[in-house]
mmCIF file of C-alpha atoms in Angstrom:
data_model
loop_
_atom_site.group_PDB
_atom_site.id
_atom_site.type_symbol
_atom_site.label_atom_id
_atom_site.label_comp_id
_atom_site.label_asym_id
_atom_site.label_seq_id
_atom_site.Cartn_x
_atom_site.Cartn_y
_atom_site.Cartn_z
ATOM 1 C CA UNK A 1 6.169 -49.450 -5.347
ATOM 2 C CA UNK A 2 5.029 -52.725 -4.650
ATOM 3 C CA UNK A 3 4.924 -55.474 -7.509
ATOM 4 C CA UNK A 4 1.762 -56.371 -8.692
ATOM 5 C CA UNK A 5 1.258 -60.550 -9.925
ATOM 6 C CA UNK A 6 -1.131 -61.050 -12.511
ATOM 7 C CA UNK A 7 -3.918 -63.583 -12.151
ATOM 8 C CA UNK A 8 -3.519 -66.811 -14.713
ATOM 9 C CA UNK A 9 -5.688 -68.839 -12.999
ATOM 10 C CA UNK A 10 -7.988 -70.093 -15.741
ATOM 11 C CA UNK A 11 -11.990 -68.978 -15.548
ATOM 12 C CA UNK A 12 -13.997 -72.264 -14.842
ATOM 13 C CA UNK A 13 -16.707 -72.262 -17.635
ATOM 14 C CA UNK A 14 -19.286 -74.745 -18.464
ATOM 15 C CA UNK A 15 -18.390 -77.178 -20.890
ATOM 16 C CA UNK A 16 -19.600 -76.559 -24.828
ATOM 17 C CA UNK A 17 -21.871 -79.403 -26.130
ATOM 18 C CA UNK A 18 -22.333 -80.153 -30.065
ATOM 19 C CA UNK A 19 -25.122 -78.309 -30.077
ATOM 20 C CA UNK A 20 -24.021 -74.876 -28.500
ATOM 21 C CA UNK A 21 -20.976 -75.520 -31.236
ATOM 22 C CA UNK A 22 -22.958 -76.003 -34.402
ATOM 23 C CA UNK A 23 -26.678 -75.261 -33.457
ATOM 24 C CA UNK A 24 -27.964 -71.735 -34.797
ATOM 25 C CA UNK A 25 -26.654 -68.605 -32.785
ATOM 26 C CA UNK A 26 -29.349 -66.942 -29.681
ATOM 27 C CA UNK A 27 -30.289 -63.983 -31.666
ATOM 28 C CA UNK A 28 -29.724 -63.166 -35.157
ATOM 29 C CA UNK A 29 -31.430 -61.440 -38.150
ATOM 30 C CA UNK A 30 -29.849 -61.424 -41.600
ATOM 31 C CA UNK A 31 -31.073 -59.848 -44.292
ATOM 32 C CA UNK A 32 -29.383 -60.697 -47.953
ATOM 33 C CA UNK A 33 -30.746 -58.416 -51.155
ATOM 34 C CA UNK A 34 -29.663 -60.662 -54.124
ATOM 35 C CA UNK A 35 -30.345 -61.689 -57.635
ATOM 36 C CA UNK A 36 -31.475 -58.084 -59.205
ATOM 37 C CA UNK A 37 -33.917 -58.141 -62.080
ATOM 38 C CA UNK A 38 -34.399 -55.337 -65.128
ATOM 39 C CA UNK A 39 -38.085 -56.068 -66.103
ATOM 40 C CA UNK A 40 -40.086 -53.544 -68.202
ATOM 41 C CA UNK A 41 -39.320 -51.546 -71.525
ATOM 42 C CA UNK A 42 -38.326 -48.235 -72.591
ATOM 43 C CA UNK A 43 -39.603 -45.552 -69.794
ATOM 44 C CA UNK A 44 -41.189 -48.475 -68.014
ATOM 45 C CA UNK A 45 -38.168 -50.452 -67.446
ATOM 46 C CA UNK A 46 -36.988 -50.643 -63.785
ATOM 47 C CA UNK A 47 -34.615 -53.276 -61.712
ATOM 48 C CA UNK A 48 -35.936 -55.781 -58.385
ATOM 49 C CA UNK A 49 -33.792 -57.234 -56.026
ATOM 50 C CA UNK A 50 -34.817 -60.267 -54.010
ATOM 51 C CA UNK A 51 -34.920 -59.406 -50.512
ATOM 52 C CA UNK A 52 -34.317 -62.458 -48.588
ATOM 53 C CA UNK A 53 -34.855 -62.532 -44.156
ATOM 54 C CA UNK A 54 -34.020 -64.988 -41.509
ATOM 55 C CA UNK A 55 -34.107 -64.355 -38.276
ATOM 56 C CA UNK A 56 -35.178 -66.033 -35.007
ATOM 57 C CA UNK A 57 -35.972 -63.002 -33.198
ATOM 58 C CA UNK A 58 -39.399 -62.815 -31.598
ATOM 59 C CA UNK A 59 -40.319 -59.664 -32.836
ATOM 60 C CA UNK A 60 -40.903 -61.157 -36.035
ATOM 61 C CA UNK A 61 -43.989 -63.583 -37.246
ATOM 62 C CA UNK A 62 -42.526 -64.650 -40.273
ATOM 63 C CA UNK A 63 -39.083 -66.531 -39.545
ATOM 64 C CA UNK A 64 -38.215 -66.169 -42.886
ATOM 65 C CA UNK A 65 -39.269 -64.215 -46.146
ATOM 66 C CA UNK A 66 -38.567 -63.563 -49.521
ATOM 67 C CA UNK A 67 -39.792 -60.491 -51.328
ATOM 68 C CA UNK A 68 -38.718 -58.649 -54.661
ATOM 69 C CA UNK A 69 -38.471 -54.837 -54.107
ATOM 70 C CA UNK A 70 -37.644 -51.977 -56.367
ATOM 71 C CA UNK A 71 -35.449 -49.204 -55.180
ATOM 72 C CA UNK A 72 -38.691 -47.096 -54.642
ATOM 73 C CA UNK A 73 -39.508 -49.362 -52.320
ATOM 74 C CA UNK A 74 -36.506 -48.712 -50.190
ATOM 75 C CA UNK A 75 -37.261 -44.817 -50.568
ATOM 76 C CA UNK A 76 -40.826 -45.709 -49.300
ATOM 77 C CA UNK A 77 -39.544 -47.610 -46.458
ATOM 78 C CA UNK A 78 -36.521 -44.723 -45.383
ATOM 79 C CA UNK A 79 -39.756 -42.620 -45.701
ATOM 80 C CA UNK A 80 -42.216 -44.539 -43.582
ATOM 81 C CA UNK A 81 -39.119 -44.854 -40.638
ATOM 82 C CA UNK A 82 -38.427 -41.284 -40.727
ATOM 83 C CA UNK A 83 -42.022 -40.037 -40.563
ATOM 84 C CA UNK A 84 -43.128 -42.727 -37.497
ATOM 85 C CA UNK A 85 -40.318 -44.175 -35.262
ATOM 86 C CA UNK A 86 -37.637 -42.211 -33.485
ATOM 87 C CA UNK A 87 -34.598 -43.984 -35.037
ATOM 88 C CA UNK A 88 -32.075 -42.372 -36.876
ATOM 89 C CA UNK A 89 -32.217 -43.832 -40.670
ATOM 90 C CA UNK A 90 -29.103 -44.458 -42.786
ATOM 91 C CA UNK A 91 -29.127 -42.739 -46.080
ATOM 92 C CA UNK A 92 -30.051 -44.752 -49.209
ATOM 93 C CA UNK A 93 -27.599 -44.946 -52.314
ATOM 94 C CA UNK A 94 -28.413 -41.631 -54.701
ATOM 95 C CA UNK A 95 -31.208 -41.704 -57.012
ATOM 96 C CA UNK A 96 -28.475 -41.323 -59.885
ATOM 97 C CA UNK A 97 -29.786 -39.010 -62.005
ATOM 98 C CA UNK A 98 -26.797 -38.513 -64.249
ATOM 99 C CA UNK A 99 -26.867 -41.954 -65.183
ATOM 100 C CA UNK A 100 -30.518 -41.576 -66.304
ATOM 101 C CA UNK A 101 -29.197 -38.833 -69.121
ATOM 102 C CA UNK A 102 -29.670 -39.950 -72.815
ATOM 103 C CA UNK A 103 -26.994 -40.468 -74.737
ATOM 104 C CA UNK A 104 -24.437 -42.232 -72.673
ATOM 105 C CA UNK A 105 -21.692 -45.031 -73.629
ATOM 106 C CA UNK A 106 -23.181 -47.351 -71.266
ATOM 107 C CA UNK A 107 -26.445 -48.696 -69.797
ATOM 108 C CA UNK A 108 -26.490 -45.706 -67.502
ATOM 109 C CA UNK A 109 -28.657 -47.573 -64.038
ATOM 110 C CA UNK A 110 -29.228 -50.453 -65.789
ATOM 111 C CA UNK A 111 -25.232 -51.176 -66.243
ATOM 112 C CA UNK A 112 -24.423 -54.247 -64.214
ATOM 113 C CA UNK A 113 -21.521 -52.370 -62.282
ATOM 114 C CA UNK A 114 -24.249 -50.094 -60.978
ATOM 115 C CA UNK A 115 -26.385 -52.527 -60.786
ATOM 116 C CA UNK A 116 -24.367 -54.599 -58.255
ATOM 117 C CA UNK A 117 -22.690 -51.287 -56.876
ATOM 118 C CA UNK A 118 -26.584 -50.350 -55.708
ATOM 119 C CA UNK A 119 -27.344 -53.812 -54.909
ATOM 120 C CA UNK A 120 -24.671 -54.333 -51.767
ATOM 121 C CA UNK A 121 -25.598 -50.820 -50.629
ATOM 122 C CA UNK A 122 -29.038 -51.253 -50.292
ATOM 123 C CA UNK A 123 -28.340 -54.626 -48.279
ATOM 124 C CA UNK A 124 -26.329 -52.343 -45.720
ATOM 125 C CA UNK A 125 -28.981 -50.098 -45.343
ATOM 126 C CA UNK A 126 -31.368 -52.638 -44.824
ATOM 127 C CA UNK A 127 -29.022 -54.674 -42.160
ATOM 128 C CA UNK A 128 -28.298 -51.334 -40.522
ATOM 129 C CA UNK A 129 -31.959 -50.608 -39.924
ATOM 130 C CA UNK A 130 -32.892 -53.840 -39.139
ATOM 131 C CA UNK A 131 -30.557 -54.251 -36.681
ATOM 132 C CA UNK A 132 -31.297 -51.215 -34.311
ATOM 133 C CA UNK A 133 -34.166 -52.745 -31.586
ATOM 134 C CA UNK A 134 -36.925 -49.381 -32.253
ATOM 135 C CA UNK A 135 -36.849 -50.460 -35.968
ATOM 136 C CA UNK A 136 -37.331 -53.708 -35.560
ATOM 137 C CA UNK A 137 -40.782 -52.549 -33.893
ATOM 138 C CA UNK A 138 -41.929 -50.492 -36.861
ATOM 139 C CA UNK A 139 -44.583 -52.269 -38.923
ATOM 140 C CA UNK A 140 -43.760 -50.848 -41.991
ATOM 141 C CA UNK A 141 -40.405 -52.935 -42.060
ATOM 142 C CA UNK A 142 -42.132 -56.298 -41.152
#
């Protein structure tokens, strides 16, 4: 068997200026849901969450956004991606219909553990969908 030498000769690359260091990155999307809201009273209470974009991709017009949403919103959009593109689309968190039963020691959905629990899982759906290249085409995300 004959020895093999490994190559350490070192690649010659072009050298990195300040701004390639610390300017913004060639592609990126991020997508924060933050700051959730109850509003309403009684039967007509309900949470937001402030959906916040930034992107430089050219697929979108607006570089960034800020919306509030509810979680029906989310089940619109899951909806809307299932019915018209060809992508495979995450599940949402559950609907959490035991929490909705009277009578419980806490705030049932409106507790802030569920609260925040439902928050960071809606901002992984969203980044997951966001980030596949068919979705980003679908209008109904824009």
């Amino acid at each position: 068997m004959a020895d093999t030498i490994a190559d350490t000769r070192r690649l010659f690359t072009k050298p990195q200026n300040l701004n390639d260091a610390y300017g913004p990155p060639s592609n990126f999307l991020e997508i924060d849901v933050s700051n959730p809201e109850t509003v309403g009273v009684g039967r007509a209470r309900y949470t937001t969450y402030e959906v916040r974009l930034k992107t430089n991709l050219p697929i979108f017009k607006l570089k960034e956004s800020c919306v509030r949403r509810r979680y029906s919103d989310f089940e619109w959009l899951r909806t809307e991606l299932e019915r018209e593109s060809k992508v495979v689309v995450p599940p949402l968190p559950g609907k959490a219909l035991f929490r909705q039963l009277p009578f419980r020691g806490d705030d049932g959905i409106f507790d802030d553990s569920f609260i925040e629990e439902r928050r960071q899982a809606l901002e992984q759906f969203l980044n997951k969908v966001a980030g596949h290249p068919l979705a980003q085409n679908e209008r109904c995300l824009h």
